PDB file of C-alpha atoms in Angstrom:
ATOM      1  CA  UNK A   1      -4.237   2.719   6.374  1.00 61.00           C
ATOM      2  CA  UNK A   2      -6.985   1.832   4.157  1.00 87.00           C
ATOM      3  CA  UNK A   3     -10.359   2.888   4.241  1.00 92.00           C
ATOM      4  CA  UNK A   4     -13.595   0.797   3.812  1.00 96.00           C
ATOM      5  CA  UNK A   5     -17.284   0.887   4.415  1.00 97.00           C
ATOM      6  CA  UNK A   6     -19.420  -1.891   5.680  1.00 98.00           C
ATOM      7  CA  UNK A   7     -22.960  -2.361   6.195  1.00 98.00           C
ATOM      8  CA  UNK A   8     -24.189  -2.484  10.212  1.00 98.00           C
ATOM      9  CA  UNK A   9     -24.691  -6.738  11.241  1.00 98.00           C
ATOM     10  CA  UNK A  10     -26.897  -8.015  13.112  1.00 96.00           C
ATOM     11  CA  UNK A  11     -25.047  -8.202  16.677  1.00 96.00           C
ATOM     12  CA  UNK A  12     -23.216  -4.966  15.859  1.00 98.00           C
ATOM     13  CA  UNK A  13     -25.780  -3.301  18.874  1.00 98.00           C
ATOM     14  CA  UNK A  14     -23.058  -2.483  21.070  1.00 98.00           C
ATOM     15  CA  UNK A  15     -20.785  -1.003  18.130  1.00 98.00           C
ATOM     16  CA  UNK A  16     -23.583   0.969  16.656  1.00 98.00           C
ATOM     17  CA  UNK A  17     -24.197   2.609  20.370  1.00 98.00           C
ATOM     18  CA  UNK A  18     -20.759   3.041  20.619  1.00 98.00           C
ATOM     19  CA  UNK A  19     -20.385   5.271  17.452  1.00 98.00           C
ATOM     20  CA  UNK A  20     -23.754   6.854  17.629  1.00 97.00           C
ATOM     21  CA  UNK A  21     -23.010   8.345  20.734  1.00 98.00           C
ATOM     22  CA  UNK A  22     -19.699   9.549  20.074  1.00 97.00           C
ATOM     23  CA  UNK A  23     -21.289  11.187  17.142  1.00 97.00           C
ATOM     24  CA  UNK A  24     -23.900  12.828  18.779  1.00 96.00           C
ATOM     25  CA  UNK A  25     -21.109  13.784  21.862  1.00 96.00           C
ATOM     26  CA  UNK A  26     -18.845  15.375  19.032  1.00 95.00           C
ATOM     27  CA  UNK A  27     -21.601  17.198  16.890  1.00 91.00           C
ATOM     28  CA  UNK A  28     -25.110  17.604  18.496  1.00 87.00           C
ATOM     29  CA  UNK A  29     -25.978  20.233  16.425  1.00 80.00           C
ATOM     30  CA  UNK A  30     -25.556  18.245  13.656  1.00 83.00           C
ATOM     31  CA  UNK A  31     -28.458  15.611  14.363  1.00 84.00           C
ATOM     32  CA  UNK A  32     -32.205  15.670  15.509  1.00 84.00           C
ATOM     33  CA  UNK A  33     -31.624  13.382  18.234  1.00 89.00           C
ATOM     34  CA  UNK A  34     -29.708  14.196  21.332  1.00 91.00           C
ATOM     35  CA  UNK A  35     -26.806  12.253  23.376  1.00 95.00           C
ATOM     36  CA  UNK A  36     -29.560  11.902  26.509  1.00 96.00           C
ATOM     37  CA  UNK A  37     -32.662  10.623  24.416  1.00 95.00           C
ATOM     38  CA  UNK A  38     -30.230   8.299  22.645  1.00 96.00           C
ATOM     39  CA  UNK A  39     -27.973   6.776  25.876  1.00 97.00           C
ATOM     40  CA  UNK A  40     -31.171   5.761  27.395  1.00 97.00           C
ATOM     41  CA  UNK A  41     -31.959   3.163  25.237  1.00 97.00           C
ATOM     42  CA  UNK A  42     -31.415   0.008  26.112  1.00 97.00           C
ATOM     43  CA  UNK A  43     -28.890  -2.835  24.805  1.00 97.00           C
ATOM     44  CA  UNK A  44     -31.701  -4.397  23.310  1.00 97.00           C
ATOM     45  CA  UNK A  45     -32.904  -1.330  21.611  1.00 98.00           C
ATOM     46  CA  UNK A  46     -29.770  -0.909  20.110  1.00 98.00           C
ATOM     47  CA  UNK A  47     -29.520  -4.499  19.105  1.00 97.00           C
ATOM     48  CA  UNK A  48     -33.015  -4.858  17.265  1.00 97.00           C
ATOM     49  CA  UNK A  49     -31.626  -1.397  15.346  1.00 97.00           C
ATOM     50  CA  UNK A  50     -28.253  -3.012  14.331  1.00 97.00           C
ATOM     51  CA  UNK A  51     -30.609  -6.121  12.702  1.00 97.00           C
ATOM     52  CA  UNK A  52     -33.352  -3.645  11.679  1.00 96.00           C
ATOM     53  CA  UNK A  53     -30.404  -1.738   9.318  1.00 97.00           C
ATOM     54  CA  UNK A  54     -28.394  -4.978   8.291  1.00 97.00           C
ATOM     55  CA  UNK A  55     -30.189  -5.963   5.881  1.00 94.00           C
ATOM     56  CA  UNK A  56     -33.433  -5.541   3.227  1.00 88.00           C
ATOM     57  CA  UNK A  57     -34.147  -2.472   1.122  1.00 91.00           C
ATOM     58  CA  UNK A  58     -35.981   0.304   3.519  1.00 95.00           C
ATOM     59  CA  UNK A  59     -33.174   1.061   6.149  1.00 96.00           C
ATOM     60  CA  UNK A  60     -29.652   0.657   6.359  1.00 97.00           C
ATOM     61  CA  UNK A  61     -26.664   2.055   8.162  1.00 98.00           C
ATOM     62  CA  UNK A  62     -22.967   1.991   7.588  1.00 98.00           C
ATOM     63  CA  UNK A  63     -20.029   2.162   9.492  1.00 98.00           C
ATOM     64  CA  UNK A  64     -16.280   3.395   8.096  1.00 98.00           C
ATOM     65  CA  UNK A  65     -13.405   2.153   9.207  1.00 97.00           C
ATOM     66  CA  UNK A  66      -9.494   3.104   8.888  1.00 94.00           C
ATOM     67  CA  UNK A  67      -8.112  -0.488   9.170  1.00 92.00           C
ATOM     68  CA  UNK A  68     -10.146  -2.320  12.161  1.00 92.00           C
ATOM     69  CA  UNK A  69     -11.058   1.382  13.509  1.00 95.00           C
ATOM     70  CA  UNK A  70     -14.343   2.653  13.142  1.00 97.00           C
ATOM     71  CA  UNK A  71     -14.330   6.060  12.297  1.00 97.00           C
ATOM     72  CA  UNK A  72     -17.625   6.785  10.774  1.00 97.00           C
ATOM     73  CA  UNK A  73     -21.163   6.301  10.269  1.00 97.00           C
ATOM     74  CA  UNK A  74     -24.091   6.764   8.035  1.00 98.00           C
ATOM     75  CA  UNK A  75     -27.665   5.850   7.559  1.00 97.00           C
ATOM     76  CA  UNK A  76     -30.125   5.500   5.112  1.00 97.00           C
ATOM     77  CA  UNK A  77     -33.807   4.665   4.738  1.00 96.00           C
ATOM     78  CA  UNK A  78     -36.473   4.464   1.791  1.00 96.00           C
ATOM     79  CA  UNK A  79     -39.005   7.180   1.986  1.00 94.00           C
ATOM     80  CA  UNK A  80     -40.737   5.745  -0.911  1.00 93.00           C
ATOM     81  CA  UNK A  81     -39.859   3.427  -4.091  1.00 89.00           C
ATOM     82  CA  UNK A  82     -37.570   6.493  -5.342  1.00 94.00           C
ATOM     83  CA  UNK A  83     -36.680   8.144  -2.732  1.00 96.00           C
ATOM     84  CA  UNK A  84     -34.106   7.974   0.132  1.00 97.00           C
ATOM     85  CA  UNK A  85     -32.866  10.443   2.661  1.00 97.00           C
ATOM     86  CA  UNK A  86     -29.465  10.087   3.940  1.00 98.00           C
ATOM     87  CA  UNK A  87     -29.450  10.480   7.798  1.00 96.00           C
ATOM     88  CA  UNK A  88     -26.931  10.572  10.494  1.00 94.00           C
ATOM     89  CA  UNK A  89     -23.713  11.438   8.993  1.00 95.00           C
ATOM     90  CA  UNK A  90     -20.101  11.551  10.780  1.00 96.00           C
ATOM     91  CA  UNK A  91     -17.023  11.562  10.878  1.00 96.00           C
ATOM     92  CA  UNK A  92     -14.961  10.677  13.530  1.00 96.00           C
ATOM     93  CA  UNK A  93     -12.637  14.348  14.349  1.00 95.00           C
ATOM     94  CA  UNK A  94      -9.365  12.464  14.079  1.00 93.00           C
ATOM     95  CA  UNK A  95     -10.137  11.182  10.843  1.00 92.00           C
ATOM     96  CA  UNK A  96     -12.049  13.803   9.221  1.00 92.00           C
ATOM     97  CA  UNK A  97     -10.094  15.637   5.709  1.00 91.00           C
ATOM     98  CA  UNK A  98      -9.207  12.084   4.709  1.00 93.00           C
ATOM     99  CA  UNK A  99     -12.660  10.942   2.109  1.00 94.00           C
ATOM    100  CA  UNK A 100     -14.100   9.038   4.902  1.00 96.00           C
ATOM    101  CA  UNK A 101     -17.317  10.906   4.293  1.00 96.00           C
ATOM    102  CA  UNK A 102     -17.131  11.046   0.391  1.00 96.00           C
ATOM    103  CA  UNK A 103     -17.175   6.903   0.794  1.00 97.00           C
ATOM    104  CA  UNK A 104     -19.889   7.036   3.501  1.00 98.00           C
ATOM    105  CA  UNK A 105     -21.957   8.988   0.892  1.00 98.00           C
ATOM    106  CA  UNK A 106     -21.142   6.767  -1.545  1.00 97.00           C
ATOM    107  CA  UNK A 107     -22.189   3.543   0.513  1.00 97.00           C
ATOM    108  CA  UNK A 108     -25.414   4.728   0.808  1.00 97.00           C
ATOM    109  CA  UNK A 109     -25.270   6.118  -3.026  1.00 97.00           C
ATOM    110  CA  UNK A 110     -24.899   2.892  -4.129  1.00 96.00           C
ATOM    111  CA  UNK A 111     -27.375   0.907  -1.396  1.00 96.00           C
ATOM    112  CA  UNK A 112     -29.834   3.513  -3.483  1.00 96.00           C
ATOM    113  CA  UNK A 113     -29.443   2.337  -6.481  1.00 93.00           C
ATOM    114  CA  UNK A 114     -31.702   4.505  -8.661  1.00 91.00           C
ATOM    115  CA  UNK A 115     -32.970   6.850  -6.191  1.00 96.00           C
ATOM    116  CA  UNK A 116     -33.490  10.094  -5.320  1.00 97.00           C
ATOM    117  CA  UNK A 117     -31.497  10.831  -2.418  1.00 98.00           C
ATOM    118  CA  UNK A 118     -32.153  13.720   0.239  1.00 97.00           C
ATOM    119  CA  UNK A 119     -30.464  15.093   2.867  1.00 97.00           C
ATOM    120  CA  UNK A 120     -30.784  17.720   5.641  1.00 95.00           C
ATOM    121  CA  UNK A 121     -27.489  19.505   6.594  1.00 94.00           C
ATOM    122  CA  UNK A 122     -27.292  22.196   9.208  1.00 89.00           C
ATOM    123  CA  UNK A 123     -27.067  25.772   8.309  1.00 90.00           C
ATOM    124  CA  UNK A 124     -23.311  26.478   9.053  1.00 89.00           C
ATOM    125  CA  UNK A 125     -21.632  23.533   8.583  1.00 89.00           C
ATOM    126  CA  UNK A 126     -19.900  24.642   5.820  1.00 92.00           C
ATOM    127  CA  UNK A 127     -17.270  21.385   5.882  1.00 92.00           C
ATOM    128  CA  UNK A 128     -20.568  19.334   5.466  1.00 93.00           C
ATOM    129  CA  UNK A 129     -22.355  21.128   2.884  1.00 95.00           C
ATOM    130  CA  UNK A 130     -19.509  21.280   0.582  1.00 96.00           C
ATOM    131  CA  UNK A 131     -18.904  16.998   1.001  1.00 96.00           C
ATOM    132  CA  UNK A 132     -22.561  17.112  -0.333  1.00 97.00           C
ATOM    133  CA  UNK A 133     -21.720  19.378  -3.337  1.00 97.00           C
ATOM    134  CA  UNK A 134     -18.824  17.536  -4.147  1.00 97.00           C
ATOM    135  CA  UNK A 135     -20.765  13.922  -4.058  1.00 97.00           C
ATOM    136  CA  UNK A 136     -23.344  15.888  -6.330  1.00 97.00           C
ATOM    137  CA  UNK A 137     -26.077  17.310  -4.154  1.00 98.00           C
ATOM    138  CA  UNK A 138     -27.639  20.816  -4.625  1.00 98.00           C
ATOM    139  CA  UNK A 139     -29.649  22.802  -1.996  1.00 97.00           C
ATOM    140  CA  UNK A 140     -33.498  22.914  -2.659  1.00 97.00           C
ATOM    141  CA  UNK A 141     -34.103  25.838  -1.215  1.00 95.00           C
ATOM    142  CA  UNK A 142     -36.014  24.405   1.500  1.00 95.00           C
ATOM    143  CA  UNK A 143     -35.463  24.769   5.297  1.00 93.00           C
ATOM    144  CA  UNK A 144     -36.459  23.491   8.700  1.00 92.00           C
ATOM    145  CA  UNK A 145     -35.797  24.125  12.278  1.00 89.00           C
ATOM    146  CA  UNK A 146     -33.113  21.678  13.584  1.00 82.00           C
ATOM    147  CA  UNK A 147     -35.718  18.910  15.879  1.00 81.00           C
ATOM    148  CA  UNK A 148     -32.786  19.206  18.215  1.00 77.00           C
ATOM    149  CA  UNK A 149     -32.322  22.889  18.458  1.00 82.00           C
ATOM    150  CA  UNK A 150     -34.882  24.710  16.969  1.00 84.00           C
ATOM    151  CA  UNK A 151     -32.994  27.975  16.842  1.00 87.00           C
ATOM    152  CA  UNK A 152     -30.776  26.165  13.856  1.00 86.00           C
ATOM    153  CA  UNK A 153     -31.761  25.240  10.746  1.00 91.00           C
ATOM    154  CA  UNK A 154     -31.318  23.061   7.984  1.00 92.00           C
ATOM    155  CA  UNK A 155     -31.201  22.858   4.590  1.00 95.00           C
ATOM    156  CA  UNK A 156     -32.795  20.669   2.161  1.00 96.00           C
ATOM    157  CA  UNK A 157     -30.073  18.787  -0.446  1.00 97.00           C
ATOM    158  CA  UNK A 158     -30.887  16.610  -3.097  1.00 98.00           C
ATOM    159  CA  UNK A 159     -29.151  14.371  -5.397  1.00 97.00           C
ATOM    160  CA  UNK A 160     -31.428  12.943  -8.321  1.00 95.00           C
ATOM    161  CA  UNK A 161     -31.460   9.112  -9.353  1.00 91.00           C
ATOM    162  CA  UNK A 162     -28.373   8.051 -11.436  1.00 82.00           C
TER     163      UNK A 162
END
C-alpha cells in the first residue's frame, strides 16, 4: 500500500478520538495525557480540536494512513514565531518499521517551515529516539518528569530551522 499524511479537517472529531485513544491505549507512557482524562471529553470537545488543528499557523495535527487506514498521528503547535514542539507521536503497532513515523515527522517538518522544532521523547523508548536522530534531532541534555508518570522521564530533542 501507499503511505500518505494529511492534515486533521474540520469534522474529523470522531476520527481524531478514535486514533488518540488508541494511541494513548497502546503507549501511555509515551504521552502526558492519559486514556481516562482524554475519553471523557465530549464529541464536541473533540470536534472544536479537529477544527482548532485544521487549519492556520499555531496548531496542527496529522493523521497517516496506509491506503484509507489510519495508522498514525502527530501534532504540532507554535510556541513562538520560531519555534515548534512536535507533540503526540504514534504509530499504529501493526504498521510500525514501515517510515510511517519518518513521514509524520516530516509533515510537521514541513508545516514548520523555518522553525525550530522540539520534542520530548521518553527515556527508554529507544525505537523513538532513534526516528528522531534519523529525521535530524539531537538530545539537549535537558529532562523532565513524564506529566503522566512522574517516575519516567523525558528528554529534550531539538532540530534547528532549515
Amino acid at each position: 500500500m501507499t503511505i500518505s499524511t494529511r492534515r486533521v479537517r474540520a469534522g474529523d472529531g470522531p476520527l481524531l478520538r478514535r486514533i488518540r485513544l488508541a494511541a494513548l491505549a497502546d503507549a501511555p507512557s509515551a504521552f502526558a495525557s492519559t486514556y481516562e482524562a482524554e475519553a471523557r471529553q465530549s464529541a464536541n470537545q473533540w470536534d472544536r480540536l479537529a477544527e482548532e488543528r485544521s487549519a492556520g499557523p499555531h496548531h496542527c495535527t496529522f493523521f497517516a494512513f496506509d491506503g484509507d487506514m489510519v495508522v498514525g498521528l502527530v501534532g504540532g503547535h507554535r510556541t513562538d514565531a520560531d519555534n515548534v514542539q512536535l507533540v503526540s507521536m504514534w504509530t499504529d503497532p501493526v504498521a510500525r518499521g514501515r517510515g510511517i513515523g519518518a513521514a509524520l515527522v516530516a509533515a510537521v517538518l514541513d508545516w514548520a517551515a523555518g522553525s525550530t522544532v522540539e520534542l520530548w521523547v521518553t527515556r527508554g523508548n529507544d525505537s523513538a529516539q532513534r526516528l528522531y536522530e534519523r529525521c535530524g534531532f539531537t538530545e539537549t541534555g535537558d529532562f523532565k518528569a513524564l506529566p503522566s508518570d512522574p517516575c519516567k522521564d523525558e528528554l529534550r530533542m531539538r532540530r534547528p530551522a532549515r
